[in-house]
Coordinates of C-alpha atoms in Angstrom, one line a residue:
M1234 CA 0.0 0.0 0.1
Y1235 CA 1.2 3.4 -0.9
V1236 CA 0.9 6.4 1.4
E1237 CA 2.2 10.0 1.2
R1238 CA 1.9 13.2 2.9
A1239 CA 3.5 16.7 2.8
S1240 CA 6.8 17.0 4.4
R1241 CA 7.7 19.4 7.2
L1242 CA 10.6 20.3 4.6
A1243 CA 9.0 22.9 2.2
G1244 CA 7.8 21.4 -1.1
A1245 CA 8.8 18.0 -0.3
V1246 CA 6.7 14.8 0.1
V1247 CA 7.3 11.8 2.3
W1248 CA 6.0 8.5 1.4
S1249 CA 5.9 4.8 2.2
N1250 CA 5.2 1.7 0.1
A1251 CA 4.6 -1.7 1.3
P1252 CA 3.6 -3.6 -1.8
E1253 CA 0.6 -6.0 -1.4
R1254 CA 1.9 -8.4 -3.9
A1255 CA 5.2 -9.3 -5.6
G1256 CA 6.0 -8.1 -9.0
A1257 CA 7.4 -5.1 -11.0
A1258 CA 6.2 -1.7 -10.6
R1259 CA 6.4 1.5 -12.9
V1260 CA 7.6 4.7 -11.6
L1261 CA 6.9 7.7 -13.8
P1262 CA 9.3 10.7 -14.4
D1263 CA 8.1 13.7 -12.4
G1264 CA 11.2 16.1 -12.4
C1265 CA 11.9 15.1 -8.7
M1266 CA 14.7 13.3 -6.9
D1267 CA 14.1 11.0 -3.9
L1268 CA 16.0 10.0 -0.7
L1269 CA 15.0 6.3 -0.1
W1270 CA 15.1 3.7 2.6
H1271 CA 14.9 0.0 1.9
D1272 CA 15.8 -2.9 4.1
G1273 CA 17.9 -0.7 6.5
R1274 CA 19.7 0.9 3.7
L1275 CA 19.9 4.5 2.3
L1276 CA 19.7 5.2 -1.5
V1277 CA 19.1 8.0 -3.9
A1278 CA 16.7 8.0 -6.8
G1279 CA 18.1 10.4 -9.5
P1280 CA 15.8 12.3 -12.0
D1281 CA 14.2 10.1 -14.5
T1282 CA 13.7 10.9 -18.3
H1283 CA 11.4 7.8 -18.8
A1284 CA 9.6 5.4 -16.7
H1285 CA 11.7 3.3 -14.2
V1286 CA 10.4 -0.2 -13.9
T1287 CA 11.4 -1.7 -10.5
D1288 CA 12.6 -5.3 -10.3
G1289 CA 9.8 -6.4 -7.9
E1290 CA 12.1 -6.4 -4.8
N1291 CA 10.1 -7.4 -1.8
G1292 CA 9.8 -5.4 1.3
A1293 CA 8.8 -2.1 2.5
W1294 CA 10.1 1.2 1.0
A1295 CA 10.1 4.8 2.5
G1296 CA 11.2 8.0 0.8
V1297 CA 11.4 11.9 0.7
R1298 CA 10.6 13.2 -2.7
F1299 CA 12.2 16.7 -3.0
Y1300 CA 10.6 19.6 -4.9
P1301 CA 12.4 19.7 -8.4
G1302 CA 15.8 21.2 -8.3
T1303 CA 16.3 21.2 -4.6
A1304 CA 18.0 17.8 -4.0
P1305 CA 21.4 18.6 -5.5
A1306 CA 22.2 21.3 -2.9
L1307 CA 21.3 18.7 -0.1
L1308 CA 23.1 15.9 -1.6
G1309 CA 26.2 17.8 -2.9
V1310 CA 25.9 16.2 -6.3
P1311 CA 24.8 17.7 -9.5
A1312 CA 21.5 16.1 -10.6
H1313 CA 22.8 15.1 -14.2
E1314 CA 25.3 12.7 -12.5
L1315 CA 22.4 10.7 -11.1
R1316 CA 20.1 10.8 -14.2
D1317 CA 18.2 7.7 -14.6
R1318 CA 20.0 6.0 -11.8
R1319 CA 19.3 4.5 -8.4
V1320 CA 22.4 4.5 -6.2
E1321 CA 23.6 3.9 -2.6
L1322 CA 23.9 6.9 -0.6
A1323 CA 27.3 5.4 0.4
D1324 CA 28.4 5.9 -3.3
L1325 CA 27.9 9.6 -2.8
W1326 CA 29.0 10.2 0.7
S1327 CA 31.6 8.6 3.1
A1328 CA 30.7 5.0 4.1
A1329 CA 31.2 5.8 7.7
E1330 CA 28.9 8.9 7.5
V1331 CA 26.2 6.8 5.9
R1332 CA 26.5 4.0 8.4
R1333 CA 25.7 6.5 11.1
L1334 CA 22.8 7.9 9.3
E1335 CA 21.4 4.5 8.6
A1336 CA 21.7 3.6 12.1
R1337 CA 19.8 6.8 13.1
V1338 CA 17.1 6.2 10.5
N1339 CA 16.7 2.6 11.5
A1340 CA 16.3 3.6 15.3
A1341 CA 13.6 6.2 14.5
P1342 CA 9.9 5.2 15.3
D1343 CA 9.4 4.6 11.6
P1344 CA 11.6 5.0 8.5
V1345 CA 9.6 7.9 7.1
S1346 CA 10.1 10.0 10.2
G1347 CA 13.6 9.1 10.2
L1348 CA 14.2 10.0 6.7
E1349 CA 12.3 13.2 7.2
D1350 CA 14.6 14.3 10.0
L1351 CA 17.6 13.6 8.0
A1352 CA 16.4 15.7 5.2
L1353 CA 15.6 18.5 7.5
R1354 CA 19.0 18.4 9.0
Q1355 CA 20.6 18.4 5.6
A1356 CA 18.5 21.4 4.4
A1357 CA 19.4 23.3 7.6
G1358 CA 23.1 23.1 6.7
A1359 CA 22.6 23.7 2.8
D1360 CA 22.4 27.0 1.0
P1361 CA 18.7 28.0 0.4
P1362 CA 17.2 27.0 -2.9
D1363 CA 17.7 29.2 -5.8
P1364 CA 14.4 31.1 -6.2
L1365 CA 15.0 31.2 -10.1
L1366 CA 14.7 27.3 -10.2
R1367 CA 11.3 27.4 -8.4
Q1368 CA 10.1 30.1 -10.8
V1369 CA 11.3 27.9 -13.8
V1370 CA 9.3 24.9 -12.5
T1371 CA 6.2 27.1 -11.9
A1372 CA 6.4 28.6 -15.3
L1373 CA 7.1 25.4 -17.2
G1374 CA 4.4 23.5 -15.1
A1375 CA 1.8 26.0 -16.1
G1376 CA 2.7 25.4 -19.7
R1377 CA 4.8 28.4 -20.5
P1378 CA 7.3 27.9 -23.5
V1379 CA 11.0 27.6 -22.5
A1380 CA 12.2 30.5 -24.6
A1381 CA 9.4 32.8 -23.1
T1382 CA 10.2 31.4 -19.6
A1383 CA 14.1 32.4 -20.1
D1384 CA 13.1 35.8 -21.3
E1385 CA 10.7 36.5 -18.5
L1386 CA 13.4 35.4 -15.8
G1387 CA 16.0 37.4 -17.6
V1388 CA 18.4 34.5 -18.3
G1389 CA 20.0 33.4 -21.6
A1390 CA 19.0 30.0 -23.1
R1391 CA 22.5 28.6 -22.4
Q1392 CA 22.6 29.7 -18.8
L1393 CA 19.2 28.3 -18.3
H1394 CA 20.2 24.9 -19.8
R1395 CA 23.4 24.8 -17.8
R1396 CA 21.6 25.6 -14.5
S1397 CA 18.8 23.1 -15.4
L1398 CA 21.3 20.2 -15.9
T1399 CA 22.7 20.8 -12.3
A1400 CA 19.4 21.3 -10.8
F1401 CA 17.1 19.1 -12.6
G1402 CA 19.4 16.6 -14.5
Y1403 CA 18.4 17.6 -17.9
G1404 CA 17.5 20.6 -19.9
P1405 CA 14.5 22.8 -19.6
K1406 CA 12.8 21.3 -22.7
T1407 CA 12.9 17.8 -21.2
L1408 CA 11.6 19.1 -17.9
A1409 CA 8.7 21.0 -19.6
R1410 CA 7.9 17.8 -21.3
I1411 CA 7.8 15.9 -18.2
L1412 CA 5.6 18.4 -16.3
R1413 CA 3.2 18.5 -19.2
L1414 CA 2.8 14.6 -19.2
R1415 CA 2.1 15.1 -15.3
R1416 CA -0.6 17.7 -16.3
A1417 CA -2.0 15.4 -18.8
L1418 CA -2.3 12.4 -16.4
A1419 CA -3.9 14.5 -13.7
L1420 CA -6.6 15.5 -16.3
A1421 CA -7.2 12.0 -17.7
R1422 CA -7.4 10.4 -14.3
G1423 CA -10.0 13.0 -13.5
G1424 CA -12.1 11.7 -16.3
V1425 CA -11.3 14.3 -19.0
P1426 CA -11.7 12.9 -22.4
F1427 CA -8.3 12.2 -24.1
A1428 CA -8.8 14.8 -26.8
D1429 CA -9.7 17.4 -24.4
T1430 CA -6.9 16.4 -22.1
A1431 CA -4.4 16.9 -25.0
A1432 CA -5.6 20.2 -25.7
R1433 CA -5.7 21.4 -22.1
A1434 CA -2.3 20.0 -21.3
G1435 CA -0.6 21.8 -24.4
Y1436 CA -0.3 19.0 -26.8
A1437 CA -0.8 19.6 -30.6
D1438 CA -3.6 16.9 -30.7
Q1439 CA -4.4 13.6 -29.2
A1440 CA -1.9 11.7 -31.4
H1441 CA 1.0 13.9 -29.9
L1442 CA -0.3 13.1 -26.3
A1443 CA -0.4 9.4 -27.2
R1444 CA 3.2 9.4 -28.6
D1445 CA 4.5 11.3 -25.5
V1446 CA 2.9 9.0 -23.1
R1447 CA 4.4 6.0 -24.8
E1448 CA 7.8 7.5 -24.9
L1449 CA 7.9 8.7 -21.3
A1450 CA 5.6 6.1 -19.5
G1451 CA 6.4 3.2 -21.8
L1452 CA 2.7 2.3 -22.1
P1453 CA -0.5 3.6 -24.0
L1454 CA -2.4 6.0 -21.9
G1455 CA -5.5 3.6 -21.5
E1456 CA -3.2 0.9 -20.1
L1457 CA -1.5 3.3 -17.8
L1458 CA -4.6 4.6 -16.3
A1459 CA -5.9 1.1 -15.9
G1460 CA -2.8 0.4 -13.7
R1461 CA -1.3 -2.2 -16.2
G1462 CA 2.5 -2.7 -16.1

């Protein structure tokens, strides 16, 4: 069973998942990075450019999903180095430090609260998030074109691309495409017909929506909404 709630860390979400049956699961790209706990270990999920299909590993999971662009400052690693990857936190930080943190999370009342406390401590010692990055996410999430977003924020296209690679793991066009997919899925899951979903989410037409869903999610939209795969 999957459960999530807003975190005490601004913009983040904490979640837990105890699969009710064995088998692979599909995690869709969302522009975010996650700090994960599984079987007593700490891991990091980098930003995805396509659906990540889990291997069906048994057992409970917990995570902190950071607002897009905020995790690299907390982890000390540019997002593009973790693009489409799942790595042990010990691959990024010293093994001794990670063992200490794992012990602290494992001693918490539950892994979710332990992870959340860890994220809050990291955020307290990190530089505050770049406000421009949140503006980028807000603008692209609302469907603003990349070029118009750069102009409105007073940054050049190359600078925006460079800062996006560090913060999001990919350029602003990929981020815009992923956020557009999230808008479309929210509409379709709410019962909006596919043709209307395409128009309202910013696609050229329903065929464009269908292609993007297949490429990013790995399934046709109807199968995705039905929970297959």
